[in-house]
């Protein structure tokens, strides 16, 4: 998955725009501006709940086109008492093409020459920075390890689903790792196939002897993402050190699964072995695994996950839809608005399968009040 998605020379994400109706798939921020606006409002409530710190920044992992951040900032700018505390936006982004799109979304009319670039050295990581008209600095980094320490909000929207997984299958009471092999037979039209390793691998030795995997039956498959564990742990340690709050929004479940690897091209699910590099690859997120990583690596508290529908409902999506509906200038714009909200909320579409996990570095006072939407833990 790592090679297919982010190989510097041929990775799916490395060239540029794969999002939206003209791309291969549509994400919630592209469906409706309301999604990003309400995420911004949630962060505002967290700023108030966690004591209104005087200096804040926002870190987003895998920011896509920059649409989500743009909508969040527009909503947050309506609250000057908060917005004056916001000094920086930090994007953790690997794709040069997407970095350009994010710059265009957040700094209208800017050009590549407006970006200040600092080359990496043995002592300092490379960084790209540009300043918005409202004074907020926008910077791009290769990882959270090099983001400056400061009280922060973290956003990871449809980020963890694209991180590499390892798959395992149980046969004759033993777990074996599923690997990718060349397929030069005439049995399928694909050039690759999934095979079970005949011998133990380093990953099966490292993970599959844990007590939690003993009760699975022969034929069962599971997926693990050590990369997801590592990044969730880094996020948690960052918040533990600096203070702040985070959201991880993705499709998945609060338990381990198997056989969820999928490829999407032109808005259709295709075989993941079909022409790797030309389609998006993803797998369902195991939120229980993320929560375990956060708990083990820090003193940060997790909440949820709750469904996307419940999260948006708790933030007043209905009232916002009604407000925009009244201000809409055409029948078509009103239809687009209602269709977008329906898709975000409908349990048969994105409302149920998409989950929202929150985690925060609590203060003594904030421990008494959970984040918005998480008042009753499911």
mmCIF file of C-alpha atoms in Angstrom:
data_model
loop_
_atom_site.group_PDB
_atom_site.id
_atom_site.type_symbol
_atom_site.label_atom_id
_atom_site.label_comp_id
_atom_site.label_asym_id
_atom_site.label_seq_id
_atom_site.Cartn_x
_atom_site.Cartn_y
_atom_site.Cartn_z
ATOM 1 C CA UNK A 1 0.000 0.000 0.000
ATOM 2 C CA UNK A 2 2.818 2.396 0.810
ATOM 3 C CA UNK A 3 4.482 1.843 -2.556
ATOM 4 C CA UNK A 4 1.230 2.099 -4.494
ATOM 5 C CA UNK A 5 0.049 5.287 -2.761
ATOM 6 C CA UNK A 6 3.116 7.390 -1.909
ATOM 7 C CA UNK A 7 6.081 6.111 -3.910
ATOM 8 C CA UNK A 8 7.875 9.382 -4.853
ATOM 9 C CA UNK A 9 8.047 8.420 -8.534
ATOM 10 C CA UNK A 10 4.776 6.629 -9.209
ATOM 11 C CA UNK A 11 2.551 6.873 -6.109
ATOM 12 C CA UNK A 12 -1.172 7.372 -6.618
ATOM 13 C CA UNK A 13 -1.288 10.467 -4.402
ATOM 14 C CA UNK A 14 1.975 12.025 -5.571
ATOM 15 C CA UNK A 15 0.817 13.751 -8.746
ATOM 16 C CA UNK A 16 -2.138 15.774 -7.542
ATOM 17 C CA UNK A 17 -5.935 15.800 -7.651
ATOM 18 C CA UNK A 18 -7.651 12.434 -7.199
ATOM 19 C CA UNK A 19 -10.596 13.833 -5.228
ATOM 20 C CA UNK A 20 -14.069 15.044 -6.118
ATOM 21 C CA UNK A 21 -16.511 14.134 -8.844
ATOM 22 C CA UNK A 22 -13.828 14.383 -11.532
ATOM 23 C CA UNK A 23 -11.468 12.170 -9.526
ATOM 24 C CA UNK A 24 -11.845 8.668 -8.118
ATOM 25 C CA UNK A 25 -13.723 9.337 -4.879
ATOM 26 C CA UNK A 26 -15.503 12.086 -2.941
ATOM 27 C CA UNK A 27 -14.825 12.886 0.724
ATOM 28 C CA UNK A 28 -17.164 14.570 3.206
ATOM 29 C CA UNK A 29 -15.598 18.062 2.891
ATOM 30 C CA UNK A 30 -16.094 17.912 -0.890
ATOM 31 C CA UNK A 31 -19.756 16.920 -0.454
ATOM 32 C CA UNK A 32 -20.761 19.850 1.740
ATOM 33 C CA UNK A 33 -19.138 22.906 3.309
ATOM 34 C CA UNK A 34 -21.171 22.160 6.424
ATOM 35 C CA UNK A 35 -18.903 19.263 7.345
ATOM 36 C CA UNK A 36 -15.799 21.431 7.695
ATOM 37 C CA UNK A 37 -17.718 24.253 9.348
ATOM 38 C CA UNK A 38 -19.053 21.961 12.068
ATOM 39 C CA UNK A 39 -15.636 20.396 12.628
ATOM 40 C CA UNK A 40 -14.370 23.947 13.185
ATOM 41 C CA UNK A 41 -17.168 24.580 15.674
ATOM 42 C CA UNK A 42 -16.246 21.376 17.538
ATOM 43 C CA UNK A 43 -12.670 22.619 17.904
ATOM 44 C CA UNK A 44 -14.015 25.949 19.168
ATOM 45 C CA UNK A 45 -15.976 24.151 21.889
ATOM 46 C CA UNK A 46 -12.822 22.220 22.798
ATOM 47 C CA UNK A 47 -10.827 25.454 23.070
ATOM 48 C CA UNK A 48 -13.401 26.717 25.558
ATOM 49 C CA UNK A 49 -13.648 23.398 27.421
ATOM 50 C CA UNK A 50 -9.865 23.112 27.789
ATOM 51 C CA UNK A 51 -9.379 26.562 29.266
ATOM 52 C CA UNK A 52 -9.089 28.981 26.305
ATOM 53 C CA UNK A 53 -5.300 28.857 25.782
ATOM 54 C CA UNK A 54 -3.825 32.097 24.448
ATOM 55 C CA UNK A 55 -1.791 30.544 21.632
ATOM 56 C CA UNK A 56 -3.066 27.757 19.358
ATOM 57 C CA UNK A 57 -2.334 25.991 16.080
ATOM 58 C CA UNK A 58 -4.000 23.337 13.910
ATOM 59 C CA UNK A 59 -2.222 20.245 12.534
ATOM 60 C CA UNK A 60 -3.890 18.253 9.759
ATOM 61 C CA UNK A 61 -2.713 14.892 8.450
ATOM 62 C CA UNK A 62 -3.385 14.116 4.778
ATOM 63 C CA UNK A 63 -5.308 17.332 4.035
ATOM 64 C CA UNK A 64 -6.412 16.419 0.489
ATOM 65 C CA UNK A 65 -7.296 19.529 -1.501
ATOM 66 C CA UNK A 66 -7.276 21.729 1.601
ATOM 67 C CA UNK A 67 -11.074 22.036 1.464
ATOM 68 C CA UNK A 68 -11.652 20.834 5.033
ATOM 69 C CA UNK A 69 -9.139 23.261 6.524
ATOM 70 C CA UNK A 70 -10.464 26.137 4.418
ATOM 71 C CA UNK A 71 -14.031 25.523 5.632
ATOM 72 C CA UNK A 72 -12.863 25.140 9.242
ATOM 73 C CA UNK A 73 -10.909 28.409 9.169
ATOM 74 C CA UNK A 74 -13.835 30.286 7.615
ATOM 75 C CA UNK A 75 -16.091 29.113 10.449
ATOM 76 C CA UNK A 76 -13.519 29.771 13.186
ATOM 77 C CA UNK A 77 -12.838 33.282 11.859
ATOM 78 C CA UNK A 78 -16.382 34.203 12.933
ATOM 79 C CA UNK A 79 -15.177 33.980 16.555
ATOM 80 C CA UNK A 80 -12.473 36.661 16.994
ATOM 81 C CA UNK A 81 -11.755 35.746 20.616
ATOM 82 C CA UNK A 82 -10.506 32.366 19.402
ATOM 83 C CA UNK A 83 -9.116 33.362 16.021
ATOM 84 C CA UNK A 84 -6.667 35.856 17.485
ATOM 85 C CA UNK A 85 -5.002 32.929 19.315
ATOM 86 C CA UNK A 86 -4.419 30.966 16.086
ATOM 87 C CA UNK A 87 -0.859 31.407 14.869
ATOM 88 C CA UNK A 88 -0.261 28.481 12.495
ATOM 89 C CA UNK A 89 -1.716 25.743 10.341
ATOM 90 C CA UNK A 90 0.599 22.757 9.837
ATOM 91 C CA UNK A 91 -0.038 20.217 7.085
ATOM 92 C CA UNK A 92 1.564 16.782 7.236
ATOM 93 C CA UNK A 93 1.565 15.991 3.514
ATOM 94 C CA UNK A 94 3.803 13.831 1.317
ATOM 95 C CA UNK A 95 2.509 14.816 -2.145
ATOM 96 C CA UNK A 96 4.080 17.845 -3.911
ATOM 97 C CA UNK A 97 1.033 18.081 -6.188
ATOM 98 C CA UNK A 98 -1.424 18.161 -3.288
ATOM 99 C CA UNK A 99 0.714 20.719 -1.428
ATOM 100 C CA UNK A 100 0.183 23.102 -4.353
ATOM 101 C CA UNK A 101 -3.576 22.532 -4.251
ATOM 102 C CA UNK A 102 -3.666 23.114 -0.494
ATOM 103 C CA UNK A 103 -1.734 26.356 -0.893
ATOM 104 C CA UNK A 104 -4.196 27.533 -3.548
ATOM 105 C CA UNK A 105 -7.154 26.718 -1.275
ATOM 106 C CA UNK A 106 -5.795 28.486 1.811
ATOM 107 C CA UNK A 107 -3.968 31.417 0.242
ATOM 108 C CA UNK A 108 -6.094 32.618 -2.679
ATOM 109 C CA UNK A 109 -4.155 34.023 -5.606
ATOM 110 C CA UNK A 110 -0.790 32.850 -4.273
ATOM 111 C CA UNK A 111 1.942 31.477 -6.507
ATOM 112 C CA UNK A 112 4.678 28.950 -5.993
ATOM 113 C CA UNK A 113 7.254 31.740 -5.677
ATOM 114 C CA UNK A 114 5.410 33.064 -2.605
ATOM 115 C CA UNK A 115 6.322 29.945 -0.606
ATOM 116 C CA UNK A 116 9.382 30.240 1.635
ATOM 117 C CA UNK A 117 11.363 26.999 1.498
ATOM 118 C CA UNK A 118 14.033 25.906 3.941
ATOM 119 C CA UNK A 119 16.120 22.981 2.721
ATOM 120 C CA UNK A 120 16.656 20.146 5.150
ATOM 121 C CA UNK A 121 19.985 19.635 6.889
ATOM 122 C CA UNK A 122 21.361 17.109 9.339
ATOM 123 C CA UNK A 123 20.048 19.298 12.183
ATOM 124 C CA UNK A 124 16.831 20.684 10.641
ATOM 125 C CA UNK A 125 13.972 19.118 8.669
ATOM 126 C CA UNK A 126 12.824 20.743 5.402
ATOM 127 C CA UNK A 127 9.847 23.088 5.669
ATOM 128 C CA UNK A 128 7.661 25.122 3.313
ATOM 129 C CA UNK A 129 5.749 28.137 4.671
ATOM 130 C CA UNK A 130 3.429 30.832 3.369
ATOM 131 C CA UNK A 131 1.539 33.551 5.263
ATOM 132 C CA UNK A 132 -2.174 34.237 4.826
ATOM 133 C CA UNK A 133 -3.669 37.725 4.726
ATOM 134 C CA UNK A 134 -5.210 37.126 8.166
ATOM 135 C CA UNK A 135 -1.711 36.543 9.595
ATOM 136 C CA UNK A 136 -1.954 32.770 10.000
ATOM 137 C CA UNK A 137 1.146 30.902 8.777
ATOM 138 C CA UNK A 138 0.603 27.757 6.694
ATOM 139 C CA UNK A 139 3.445 25.226 6.709
ATOM 140 C CA UNK A 140 4.071 21.786 5.219
ATOM 141 C CA UNK A 141 6.007 18.989 6.927
ATOM 142 C CA UNK A 142 6.897 15.354 6.319
ATOM 143 C CA UNK A 143 5.832 14.230 9.817
ATOM 144 C CA UNK A 144 4.541 15.419 13.187
ATOM 145 C CA UNK A 145 8.015 14.842 14.629
ATOM 146 C CA UNK A 146 9.136 18.140 13.075
ATOM 147 C CA UNK A 147 6.052 20.254 13.822
ATOM 148 C CA UNK A 148 6.965 22.935 16.399
ATOM 149 C CA UNK A 149 5.689 22.339 19.929
ATOM 150 C CA UNK A 150 2.575 24.357 20.784
ATOM 151 C CA UNK A 151 -0.952 23.827 22.154
ATOM 152 C CA UNK A 152 -2.703 22.229 19.169
ATOM 153 C CA UNK A 153 -5.766 20.833 17.491
ATOM 154 C CA UNK A 154 -5.092 17.743 15.365
ATOM 155 C CA UNK A 155 -7.277 16.574 12.478
ATOM 156 C CA UNK A 156 -6.947 13.213 10.711
ATOM 157 C CA UNK A 157 -9.819 12.916 8.247
ATOM 158 C CA UNK A 158 -9.708 9.826 6.011
ATOM 159 C CA UNK A 159 -6.019 9.491 6.865
ATOM 160 C CA UNK A 160 -5.676 6.232 8.774
ATOM 161 C CA UNK A 161 -7.609 4.229 6.149
ATOM 162 C CA UNK A 162 -4.787 4.819 3.632
ATOM 163 C CA UNK A 163 -1.987 3.579 5.904
ATOM 164 C CA UNK A 164 -0.468 0.154 5.123
ATOM 165 C CA UNK A 165 -1.951 -2.964 6.675
ATOM 166 C CA UNK A 166 -0.653 -6.480 7.290
ATOM 167 C CA UNK A 167 -3.175 -9.300 6.739
ATOM 168 C CA UNK A 168 -3.133 -12.694 8.437
ATOM 169 C CA UNK A 169 -5.094 -15.922 7.960
ATOM 170 C CA UNK A 170 -5.499 -18.756 10.451
ATOM 171 C CA UNK A 171 -5.059 -22.311 9.153
ATOM 172 C CA UNK A 172 -4.555 -25.482 11.213
ATOM 173 C CA UNK A 173 -4.526 -23.319 14.370
ATOM 174 C CA UNK A 174 -1.577 -21.263 13.092
ATOM 175 C CA UNK A 175 -1.550 -17.696 11.812
ATOM 176 C CA UNK A 176 0.181 -17.012 8.499
ATOM 177 C CA UNK A 177 0.744 -13.638 6.866
ATOM 178 C CA UNK A 178 -0.905 -12.918 3.514
ATOM 179 C CA UNK A 179 1.615 -11.540 1.013
ATOM 180 C CA UNK A 180 1.524 -10.064 -2.490
ATOM 181 C CA UNK A 181 2.965 -12.308 -5.218
ATOM 182 C CA UNK A 182 3.402 -11.974 -8.973
ATOM 183 C CA UNK A 183 0.689 -13.757 -10.958
ATOM 184 C CA UNK A 184 1.868 -14.906 -14.368
ATOM 185 C CA UNK A 185 -0.894 -17.474 -14.800
ATOM 186 C CA UNK A 186 -3.900 -17.186 -17.112
ATOM 187 C CA UNK A 187 -6.360 -17.694 -14.257
ATOM 188 C CA UNK A 188 -7.128 -13.972 -13.803
ATOM 189 C CA UNK A 189 -6.505 -10.725 -15.647
ATOM 190 C CA UNK A 190 -4.481 -9.377 -12.697
ATOM 191 C CA UNK A 191 -0.698 -9.254 -12.520
ATOM 192 C CA UNK A 192 -0.615 -9.824 -8.762
ATOM 193 C CA UNK A 193 -2.259 -12.167 -6.290
ATOM 194 C CA UNK A 194 -2.546 -12.646 -2.530
ATOM 195 C CA UNK A 195 -0.847 -15.763 -1.142
ATOM 196 C CA UNK A 196 -0.402 -17.151 2.371
ATOM 197 C CA UNK A 197 3.219 -17.311 3.470
ATOM 198 C CA UNK A 198 4.318 -20.939 3.978
ATOM 199 C CA UNK A 199 6.663 -19.852 6.768
ATOM 200 C CA UNK A 200 6.404 -17.457 9.727
ATOM 201 C CA UNK A 201 7.241 -13.852 8.830
ATOM 202 C CA UNK A 202 8.714 -11.154 11.046
ATOM 203 C CA UNK A 203 5.233 -9.620 11.404
ATOM 204 C CA UNK A 204 3.492 -12.883 12.310
ATOM 205 C CA UNK A 205 6.198 -13.600 14.894
ATOM 206 C CA UNK A 206 5.862 -10.097 16.349
ATOM 207 C CA UNK A 207 2.070 -9.911 16.637
ATOM 208 C CA UNK A 208 0.179 -13.145 16.217
ATOM 209 C CA UNK A 209 1.103 -14.852 19.501
ATOM 210 C CA UNK A 210 -0.849 -12.264 21.505
ATOM 211 C CA UNK A 211 -3.644 -13.600 23.700
ATOM 212 C CA UNK A 212 -6.317 -11.576 21.877
ATOM 213 C CA UNK A 213 -5.908 -13.668 18.691
ATOM 214 C CA UNK A 214 -6.245 -17.131 20.303
ATOM 215 C CA UNK A 215 -10.013 -17.537 19.959
ATOM 216 C CA UNK A 216 -10.199 -16.990 16.200
ATOM 217 C CA UNK A 217 -11.179 -20.025 14.099
ATOM 218 C CA UNK A 218 -9.440 -21.599 11.112
ATOM 219 C CA UNK A 219 -10.220 -19.597 7.996
ATOM 220 C CA UNK A 220 -10.521 -16.303 9.882
ATOM 221 C CA UNK A 221 -8.575 -13.311 8.617
ATOM 222 C CA UNK A 222 -7.534 -10.146 10.422
ATOM 223 C CA UNK A 223 -5.787 -6.910 9.455
ATOM 224 C CA UNK A 224 -3.283 -4.962 11.550
ATOM 225 C CA UNK A 225 -1.744 -1.567 10.817
ATOM 226 C CA UNK A 226 1.481 -0.995 12.790
ATOM 227 C CA UNK A 227 1.885 2.317 10.914
ATOM 228 C CA UNK A 228 -1.467 3.471 12.310
ATOM 229 C CA UNK A 229 -0.358 2.509 15.820
ATOM 230 C CA UNK A 230 2.888 4.449 15.430
ATOM 231 C CA UNK A 231 1.265 7.641 14.158
ATOM 232 C CA UNK A 232 -1.594 7.554 16.689
ATOM 233 C CA UNK A 233 1.009 7.158 19.430
ATOM 234 C CA UNK A 234 2.981 10.146 18.087
ATOM 235 C CA UNK A 235 -0.168 12.278 17.950
ATOM 236 C CA UNK A 236 -1.003 11.357 21.546
ATOM 237 C CA UNK A 237 2.502 12.079 22.806
ATOM 238 C CA UNK A 238 2.449 15.437 21.024
ATOM 239 C CA UNK A 239 -0.802 16.398 22.770
ATOM 240 C CA UNK A 240 0.463 14.990 26.059
ATOM 241 C CA UNK A 241 3.485 17.267 25.808
ATOM 242 C CA UNK A 242 1.783 20.420 24.513
ATOM 243 C CA UNK A 243 -1.911 20.182 25.321
ATOM 244 C CA UNK A 244 -4.789 20.153 22.881
ATOM 245 C CA UNK A 245 -7.442 17.985 21.274
ATOM 246 C CA UNK A 246 -7.809 15.780 18.187
ATOM 247 C CA UNK A 247 -10.285 14.137 15.841
ATOM 248 C CA UNK A 248 -9.777 10.971 13.774
ATOM 249 C CA UNK A 249 -12.637 10.632 11.275
ATOM 250 C CA UNK A 250 -12.748 7.579 9.034
ATOM 251 C CA UNK A 251 -14.738 4.548 7.975
ATOM 252 C CA UNK A 252 -14.196 1.517 10.153
ATOM 253 C CA UNK A 253 -15.262 -0.221 13.346
ATOM 254 C CA UNK A 254 -14.355 -0.243 17.030
ATOM 255 C CA UNK A 255 -12.945 -3.756 16.659
ATOM 256 C CA UNK A 256 -10.540 -5.719 14.479
ATOM 257 C CA UNK A 257 -11.651 -6.889 11.025
ATOM 258 C CA UNK A 258 -10.325 -8.825 8.059
ATOM 259 C CA UNK A 259 -10.643 -8.631 4.274
ATOM 260 C CA UNK A 260 -11.494 -4.927 4.072
ATOM 261 C CA UNK A 261 -8.744 -3.933 1.609
ATOM 262 C CA UNK A 262 -10.362 -2.193 -1.365
ATOM 263 C CA UNK A 263 -9.456 -0.196 -4.443
ATOM 264 C CA UNK A 264 -11.594 2.675 -5.771
ATOM 265 C CA UNK A 265 -11.371 4.098 -9.278
ATOM 266 C CA UNK A 266 -13.859 6.398 -10.989
ATOM 267 C CA UNK A 267 -16.124 6.113 -7.925
ATOM 268 C CA UNK A 268 -16.363 2.322 -8.239
ATOM 269 C CA UNK A 269 -14.800 -0.443 -6.140
ATOM 270 C CA UNK A 270 -12.427 -2.547 -8.216
ATOM 271 C CA UNK A 271 -10.125 -5.500 -7.443
ATOM 272 C CA UNK A 272 -7.156 -4.243 -5.374
ATOM 273 C CA UNK A 273 -4.751 -6.160 -7.613
ATOM 274 C CA UNK A 274 -5.995 -4.316 -10.704
ATOM 275 C CA UNK A 275 -3.351 -2.001 -12.160
ATOM 276 C CA UNK A 276 -1.794 -0.872 -8.825
ATOM 277 C CA UNK A 277 -1.011 2.835 -8.773
ATOM 278 C CA UNK A 278 -4.034 3.849 -10.838
ATOM 279 C CA UNK A 279 -6.607 3.538 -8.042
ATOM 280 C CA UNK A 280 -6.966 4.495 -4.382
ATOM 281 C CA UNK A 281 -6.240 1.730 -1.872
ATOM 282 C CA UNK A 282 -7.714 1.731 1.621
ATOM 283 C CA UNK A 283 -8.805 -0.520 4.475
ATOM 284 C CA UNK A 284 -11.278 -0.086 7.329
ATOM 285 C CA UNK A 285 -9.821 1.546 10.432
ATOM 286 C CA UNK A 286 -9.677 -0.416 13.698
ATOM 287 C CA UNK A 287 -10.533 2.323 16.194
ATOM 288 C CA UNK A 288 -9.974 0.019 19.174
ATOM 289 C CA UNK A 289 -6.380 -0.396 17.981
ATOM 290 C CA UNK A 290 -5.942 3.395 17.739
ATOM 291 C CA UNK A 291 -7.350 3.881 21.250
ATOM 292 C CA UNK A 292 -4.960 1.294 22.627
ATOM 293 C CA UNK A 293 -2.006 3.045 20.994
ATOM 294 C CA UNK A 294 -3.101 6.394 22.414
ATOM 295 C CA UNK A 295 -3.630 5.006 25.924
ATOM 296 C CA UNK A 296 -0.311 3.147 26.050
ATOM 297 C CA UNK A 297 1.758 6.037 24.783
ATOM 298 C CA UNK A 298 0.368 8.949 26.791
ATOM 299 C CA UNK A 299 -1.892 10.402 29.461
ATOM 300 C CA UNK A 300 -4.388 11.461 26.788
ATOM 301 C CA UNK A 301 -8.087 10.574 27.104
ATOM 302 C CA UNK A 302 -10.053 9.007 24.228
ATOM 303 C CA UNK A 303 -13.777 9.423 23.511
ATOM 304 C CA UNK A 304 -15.927 7.280 21.231
ATOM 305 C CA UNK A 305 -15.871 6.594 18.437
ATOM 306 C CA UNK A 306 -19.380 7.793 17.652
ATOM 307 C CA UNK A 307 -21.029 7.741 14.245
ATOM 308 C CA UNK A 308 -20.561 10.676 11.891
ATOM 309 C CA UNK A 309 -24.341 11.227 11.990
ATOM 310 C CA UNK A 310 -24.342 11.567 15.783
ATOM 311 C CA UNK A 311 -21.285 13.844 15.703
ATOM 312 C CA UNK A 312 -22.814 16.236 13.162
ATOM 313 C CA UNK A 313 -26.227 16.105 14.839
ATOM 314 C CA UNK A 314 -24.705 17.126 18.167
ATOM 315 C CA UNK A 315 -23.143 20.173 16.504
ATOM 316 C CA UNK A 316 -26.396 21.422 14.986
ATOM 317 C CA UNK A 317 -26.268 20.309 11.363
ATOM 318 C CA UNK A 318 -30.019 20.716 10.965
ATOM 319 C CA UNK A 319 -29.937 24.385 11.997
ATOM 320 C CA UNK A 320 -27.002 25.091 9.666
ATOM 321 C CA UNK A 321 -28.750 23.379 6.725
ATOM 322 C CA UNK A 322 -31.874 25.489 7.363
ATOM 323 C CA UNK A 323 -29.823 28.682 7.492
ATOM 324 C CA UNK A 324 -28.023 27.942 4.215
ATOM 325 C CA UNK A 325 -31.276 26.813 2.597
ATOM 326 C CA UNK A 326 -32.891 30.180 3.349
ATOM 327 C CA UNK A 327 -29.889 32.011 1.862
ATOM 328 C CA UNK A 328 -29.577 29.797 -1.245
ATOM 329 C CA UNK A 329 -30.185 31.735 -4.457
ATOM 330 C CA UNK A 330 -31.385 28.951 -6.752
ATOM 331 C CA UNK A 331 -33.405 25.760 -6.784
ATOM 332 C CA UNK A 332 -30.319 23.804 -7.839
ATOM 333 C CA UNK A 333 -28.176 25.139 -4.979
ATOM 334 C CA UNK A 334 -30.910 24.221 -2.494
ATOM 335 C CA UNK A 335 -31.079 20.693 -3.940
ATOM 336 C CA UNK A 336 -27.272 20.333 -3.776
ATOM 337 C CA UNK A 337 -27.330 21.471 -0.149
ATOM 338 C CA UNK A 338 -30.026 18.973 0.876
ATOM 339 C CA UNK A 339 -28.472 16.110 -1.095
ATOM 340 C CA UNK A 340 -25.092 16.745 0.533
ATOM 341 C CA UNK A 341 -26.509 16.816 4.056
ATOM 342 C CA UNK A 342 -28.475 13.638 3.358
ATOM 343 C CA UNK A 343 -25.380 11.822 2.184
ATOM 344 C CA UNK A 344 -23.398 12.875 5.268
ATOM 345 C CA UNK A 345 -26.142 11.796 7.684
ATOM 346 C CA UNK A 346 -27.900 8.818 6.068
ATOM 347 C CA UNK A 347 -26.991 5.546 7.884
ATOM 348 C CA UNK A 348 -27.038 3.750 4.526
ATOM 349 C CA UNK A 349 -24.438 6.140 3.096
ATOM 350 C CA UNK A 350 -21.852 7.907 5.298
ATOM 351 C CA UNK A 351 -23.763 8.467 8.530
ATOM 352 C CA UNK A 352 -23.035 5.117 10.178
ATOM 353 C CA UNK A 353 -19.908 3.571 8.642
ATOM 354 C CA UNK A 354 -17.929 6.779 9.211
ATOM 355 C CA UNK A 355 -16.864 7.096 12.836
ATOM 356 C CA UNK A 356 -15.434 9.990 14.823
ATOM 357 C CA UNK A 357 -12.837 9.333 17.532
ATOM 358 C CA UNK A 358 -11.869 12.235 19.788
ATOM 359 C CA UNK A 359 -8.892 12.437 22.133
ATOM 360 C CA UNK A 360 -7.638 15.238 24.337
ATOM 361 C CA UNK A 361 -5.125 16.197 26.986
ATOM 362 C CA UNK A 362 -7.481 16.963 29.831
ATOM 363 C CA UNK A 363 -7.044 19.542 32.562
ATOM 364 C CA UNK A 364 -8.312 19.022 36.105
ATOM 365 C CA UNK A 365 -11.315 21.221 35.300
ATOM 366 C CA UNK A 366 -12.094 19.799 31.844
ATOM 367 C CA UNK A 367 -12.254 16.197 33.131
ATOM 368 C CA UNK A 368 -15.697 17.000 34.523
ATOM 369 C CA UNK A 369 -17.143 17.782 31.078
ATOM 370 C CA UNK A 370 -16.677 15.518 28.029
ATOM 371 C CA UNK A 371 -16.289 16.944 24.518
ATOM 372 C CA UNK A 372 -19.361 17.983 22.513
ATOM 373 C CA UNK A 373 -21.121 14.916 21.154
ATOM 374 C CA UNK A 374 -19.565 12.530 23.674
ATOM 375 C CA UNK A 375 -21.705 13.286 26.702
ATOM 376 C CA UNK A 376 -23.039 9.697 26.731
ATOM 377 C CA UNK A 377 -20.392 7.130 25.822
ATOM 378 C CA UNK A 378 -21.648 4.342 23.574
#
